[in-house]
Amino acid sequence: MSFALYYHPLSSFCWKALIALYEADIAFEARLVNLGDPADRAAFQAIWPLAKFPVLRDNTRGKTIPESSVIIDYLARTEPRAASLVPGDPELAMQTRLLDRLIDSYIHAPFQQVVAERLRPDGQHDPFGVEQARRQIRAGYDLVAPMISGSGPWAMGESFTMADCAALPALFYADYAVGLTEWPELAAYLGRLKARPSVARVLAEAEPYFQYFPLRNG
């Protein structure tokens, strides 16, 4: 098989790559990695020294592609079925990549800081940092909401793109840290995303692992 994806089903950034692969119906070998297992970690580090998810291995072309946005860009450039994930029009492509980066930087990344706080040992908590992260998420919601509202069912209008692949994990998980009640347009958009077959498949595969998600029950 040409492609192998090194990932974990609970990893939010892995969801981006999985959605893109499922959306384009691209066959791949799913290489679930347990970073808590020394042998598994070492094998993954041999592929990508940073041992950070996700990583796509293109065995046919002999290339290793890390980082979710870069993976989607690579698929759009090399696989005809994935081409629509990044619009062919240069201006629309730039706007798609901009939304992807804004979502990751101002919603996805600060949310991960909230999760990291839940995993800190006693005596090393940072409530100020958590509240700062929550403020960043709210600012991210304020920034992104008007950019997607009214454009159509998806972030860039009628076409499902990289921006939507980024939005699902960011909004799905960040909703646990900062609820979407004050942003009904984002809540409605998240509902549409969850109903997308490629997204529904990712969520179904992740369901058995949600018990390990620190914010799931509070």
Tab-separated table of N, CA, C and O in Angstrom, residues 50-108:
chain	number	residue	atom	x	y	z
A	50	LEU	N	10.814	13.586	15.988
A	50	LEU	CA	10.053	14.306	17.002
A	50	LEU	C	8.947	13.455	17.618
A	50	LEU	O	8.407	13.808	18.672
A	51	ALA	N	8.586	12.375	16.959
A	51	ALA	CA	7.538	11.463	17.442
A	51	ALA	C	6.245	12.212	17.760
A	51	ALA	O	5.613	11.997	18.792
A	52	LYS	N	5.843	13.089	16.861
A	52	LYS	CA	4.591	13.837	17.012
A	52	LYS	C	3.646	13.451	15.886
A	52	LYS	O	4.041	13.337	14.726
A	53	PHE	N	2.379	13.277	16.249
A	53	PHE	CA	1.352	12.901	15.271
A	53	PHE	C	0.838	14.126	14.525
A	53	PHE	O	0.839	15.227	15.076
A	54	PRO	N	0.252	13.896	13.324
A	54	PRO	CA	0.334	12.689	12.497
A	54	PRO	C	1.538	12.756	11.570
A	54	PRO	O	2.092	13.830	11.317
A	55	VAL	N	1.906	11.613	11.031
A	55	VAL	CA	2.958	11.542	10.012
A	55	VAL	C	2.457	10.609	8.910
A	55	VAL	O	1.980	9.510	9.189
A	56	LEU	N	2.553	11.075	7.686
A	56	LEU	CA	2.170	10.272	6.523
A	56	LEU	C	3.436	9.786	5.831
A	56	LEU	O	4.347	10.571	5.559
A	57	ARG	N	3.487	8.521	5.549
A	57	ARG	CA	4.588	7.955	4.787
A	57	ARG	C	4.081	7.560	3.411
A	57	ARG	O	3.132	6.779	3.282
A	58	ASP	N	4.676	8.154	2.380
A	58	ASP	CA	4.356	7.822	0.991
A	58	ASP	C	5.427	6.849	0.514
A	58	ASP	O	6.529	7.260	0.123
A	59	ASN	N	5.117	5.571	0.577
A	59	ASN	CA	6.108	4.551	0.237
A	59	ASN	C	6.437	4.536	-1.247
A	59	ASN	O	7.566	4.227	-1.630
A	60	THR	N	5.477	4.881	-2.081
A	60	THR	CA	5.723	4.880	-3.520
A	60	THR	C	6.747	5.951	-3.901
A	60	THR	O	7.655	5.707	-4.699
A	61	ARG	N	6.603	7.135	-3.329
A	61	ARG	CA	7.511	8.243	-3.652
A	61	ARG	C	8.681	8.339	-2.691
A	61	ARG	O	9.550	9.198	-2.866
A	62	GLY	N	8.690	7.518	-1.663
A	62	GLY	CA	9.790	7.530	-0.710
A	62	GLY	C	9.853	8.796	0.122
A	62	GLY	O	10.949	9.279	0.446
A	63	LYS	N	8.669	9.331	0.503
A	63	LYS	CA	8.631	10.584	1.241
A	63	LYS	C	7.929	10.412	2.584
A	63	LYS	O	6.968	9.640	2.697
A	64	THR	N	8.418	11.146	3.584
A	64	THR	CA	7.802	11.211	4.898
A	64	THR	C	7.266	12.617	5.098
A	64	THR	O	8.026	13.582	4.986
A	65	ILE	N	5.972	12.730	5.367
A	65	ILE	CA	5.329	14.041	5.461
A	65	ILE	C	4.724	14.203	6.852
A	65	ILE	O	3.742	13.544	7.184
A	66	PRO	N	5.286	15.092	7.679
A	66	PRO	CA	4.717	15.363	8.995
A	66	PRO	C	3.778	16.563	8.943
A	66	PRO	O	3.703	17.257	7.907
A	67	GLU	N	3.065	16.797	10.035
A	67	GLU	CA	2.213	17.965	10.239
A	67	GLU	C	0.922	17.870	9.405
A	67	GLU	O	0.956	17.713	8.183
A	68	SER	N	-0.203	18.019	10.088
A	68	SER	CA	-1.504	17.783	9.467
A	68	SER	C	-1.778	18.671	8.252
A	68	SER	O	-2.248	18.186	7.219
A	69	SER	N	-1.489	19.963	8.353
A	69	SER	CA	-1.759	20.862	7.220
A	69	SER	C	-0.895	20.514	6.021
A	69	SER	O	-1.354	20.550	4.868
A	70	VAL	N	0.366	20.176	6.279
A	70	VAL	CA	1.278	19.821	5.194
A	70	VAL	C	0.843	18.507	4.547
A	70	VAL	O	0.926	18.350	3.326
A	71	ILE	N	0.357	17.576	5.359
A	71	ILE	CA	-0.142	16.309	4.815
A	71	ILE	C	-1.294	16.552	3.848
A	71	ILE	O	-1.339	16.001	2.741
A	72	ILE	N	-2.245	17.401	4.259
A	72	ILE	CA	-3.402	17.673	3.393
A	72	ILE	C	-2.954	18.386	2.121
A	72	ILE	O	-3.416	18.077	1.017
A	73	ASP	N	-2.058	19.351	2.256
A	73	ASP	CA	-1.520	20.042	1.080
A	73	ASP	C	-0.852	19.044	0.138
A	73	ASP	O	-1.022	19.112	-1.089
A	74	TYR	N	-0.100	18.119	0.695
A	74	TYR	CA	0.606	17.113	-0.110
A	74	TYR	C	-0.389	16.222	-0.843
A	74	TYR	O	-0.235	15.956	-2.044
A	75	LEU	N	-1.409	15.775	-0.143
A	75	LEU	CA	-2.417	14.927	-0.786
A	75	LEU	C	-3.129	15.678	-1.910
A	75	LEU	O	-3.371	15.126	-2.984
A	76	ALA	N	-3.466	16.954	-1.660
A	76	ALA	CA	-4.159	17.748	-2.675
A	76	ALA	C	-3.293	17.939	-3.916
A	76	ALA	O	-3.814	18.040	-5.035
A	77	ARG	N	-1.999	17.972	-3.720
A	77	ARG	CA	-1.073	18.198	-4.837
A	77	ARG	C	-0.748	16.916	-5.589
A	77	ARG	O	-0.485	16.957	-6.800
A	78	THR	N	-0.765	15.777	-4.916
A	78	THR	CA	-0.287	14.543	-5.543
A	78	THR	C	-1.386	13.533	-5.873
A	78	THR	O	-1.172	12.647	-6.708
A	79	GLU	N	-2.560	13.660	-5.221
A	79	GLU	CA	-3.636	12.697	-5.424
A	79	GLU	C	-4.844	13.396	-6.049
A	79	GLU	O	-5.455	14.258	-5.416
A	80	PRO	N	-5.209	13.057	-7.270
A	80	PRO	CA	-6.319	13.747	-7.949
A	80	PRO	C	-7.614	13.766	-7.141
A	80	PRO	O	-8.339	14.760	-7.152
A	81	ARG	N	-7.906	12.695	-6.414
A	81	ARG	CA	-9.160	12.643	-5.656
A	81	ARG	C	-9.163	13.604	-4.468
A	81	ARG	O	-10.230	13.901	-3.923
A	82	ALA	N	-7.979	14.068	-4.069
A	82	ALA	CA	-7.881	14.995	-2.945
A	82	ALA	C	-7.678	16.436	-3.398
A	82	ALA	O	-7.571	17.338	-2.561
A	83	ALA	N	-7.657	16.660	-4.706
A	83	ALA	CA	-7.314	17.987	-5.230
A	83	ALA	C	-8.247	19.085	-4.720
A	83	ALA	O	-7.825	20.217	-4.480
A	84	SER	N	-9.527	18.763	-4.536
A	84	SER	CA	-10.497	19.787	-4.139
A	84	SER	C	-10.315	20.262	-2.699
A	84	SER	O	-10.916	21.257	-2.294
A	85	LEU	N	-9.495	19.571	-1.915
A	85	LEU	CA	-9.271	19.993	-0.531
A	85	LEU	C	-8.541	21.336	-0.456
A	85	LEU	O	-8.624	22.034	0.556
A	86	VAL	N	-7.826	21.672	-1.514
A	86	VAL	CA	-7.203	22.995	-1.640
A	86	VAL	C	-7.636	23.551	-2.995
A	86	VAL	O	-7.263	23.001	-4.028
A	87	PRO	N	-8.447	24.617	-3.018
A	87	PRO	CA	-8.964	25.134	-4.287
A	87	PRO	C	-7.867	25.452	-5.292
A	87	PRO	O	-6.765	25.870	-4.919
A	88	GLY	N	-8.186	25.246	-6.563
A	88	GLY	CA	-7.221	25.544	-7.605
A	88	GLY	C	-6.995	27.024	-7.808
A	88	GLY	O	-5.907	27.446	-8.213
A	89	ASP	N	-8.012	27.830	-7.538
A	89	ASP	CA	-7.869	29.272	-7.659
A	89	ASP	C	-6.908	29.779	-6.592
A	89	ASP	O	-7.106	29.518	-5.402
A	90	PRO	N	-5.847	30.525	-6.967
A	90	PRO	CA	-4.836	30.953	-5.999
A	90	PRO	C	-5.399	31.766	-4.839
A	90	PRO	O	-4.976	31.596	-3.688
A	91	GLU	N	-6.351	32.647	-5.121
A	91	GLU	CA	-6.922	33.471	-4.058
A	91	GLU	C	-7.715	32.613	-3.080
A	91	GLU	O	-7.596	32.771	-1.853
A	92	LEU	N	-8.539	31.701	-3.606
A	92	LEU	CA	-9.302	30.816	-2.734
A	92	LEU	C	-8.391	29.869	-1.963
A	92	LEU	O	-8.656	29.550	-0.799
A	93	ALA	N	-7.309	29.429	-2.614
A	93	ALA	CA	-6.348	28.558	-1.929
A	93	ALA	C	-5.708	29.296	-0.762
A	93	ALA	O	-5.526	28.724	0.326
A	94	MET	N	-5.374	30.558	-0.961
A	94	MET	CA	-4.779	31.350	0.112
A	94	MET	C	-5.760	31.520	1.270
A	94	MET	O	-5.395	31.377	2.437
A	95	GLN	N	-7.034	31.790	0.953
A	95	GLN	CA	-8.042	31.947	1.996
A	95	GLN	C	-8.268	30.636	2.755
A	95	GLN	O	-8.479	30.639	3.976
A	96	THR	N	-8.202	29.515	2.041
A	96	THR	CA	-8.348	28.206	2.682
A	96	THR	C	-7.216	27.958	3.654
A	96	THR	O	-7.433	27.528	4.801
A	97	ARG	N	-6.006	28.225	3.211
A	97	ARG	CA	-4.848	28.027	4.086
A	97	ARG	C	-4.870	29.005	5.256
A	97	ARG	O	-4.442	28.664	6.365
A	98	LEU	N	-5.343	30.208	5.021
A	98	LEU	CA	-5.441	31.191	6.108
A	98	LEU	C	-6.407	30.692	7.180
A	98	LEU	O	-6.085	30.726	8.383
A	99	LEU	N	-7.575	30.233	6.771
A	99	LEU	CA	-8.542	29.708	7.744
A	99	LEU	C	-7.960	28.520	8.507
A	99	LEU	O	-8.136	28.412	9.728
A	100	ASP	N	-7.276	27.658	7.799
A	100	ASP	CA	-6.634	26.507	8.438
A	100	ASP	C	-5.676	26.969	9.529
A	100	ASP	O	-5.694	26.453	10.655
A	101	ARG	N	-4.856	27.945	9.225
A	101	ARG	CA	-3.874	28.417	10.193
A	101	ARG	C	-4.543	29.161	11.352
A	101	ARG	O	-4.134	29.029	12.512
A	102	LEU	N	-5.551	29.970	11.075
A	102	LEU	CA	-6.243	30.696	12.136
A	102	LEU	C	-6.923	29.735	13.098
A	102	LEU	O	-6.862	29.905	14.317
A	103	ILE	N	-7.584	28.720	12.555
A	103	ILE	CA	-8.264	27.733	13.392
A	103	ILE	C	-7.259	26.992	14.269
A	103	ILE	O	-7.468	26.816	15.476
A	104	ASP	N	-6.152	26.566	13.666
A	104	ASP	CA	-5.149	25.836	14.440
A	104	ASP	C	-4.490	26.722	15.496
A	104	ASP	O	-4.268	26.288	16.628
A	105	SER	N	-4.177	27.942	15.132
A	105	SER	CA	-3.407	28.810	16.024
A	105	SER	C	-4.235	29.402	17.149
A	105	SER	O	-3.736	29.553	18.273
A	106	TYR	N	-5.502	29.737	16.867
A	106	TYR	CA	-6.283	30.497	17.837
A	106	TYR	C	-7.423	29.721	18.483
A	106	TYR	O	-8.082	30.237	19.385
A	107	ILE	N	-7.647	28.488	18.042
A	107	ILE	CA	-8.642	27.624	18.697
A	107	ILE	C	-7.991	26.307	19.114
A	107	ILE	O	-8.013	25.927	20.281
A	108	HIS	N	-7.384	25.636	18.152
A	108	HIS	CA	-6.840	24.306	18.386
A	108	HIS	C	-5.685	24.326	19.391
A	108	HIS	O	-5.687	23.571	20.377
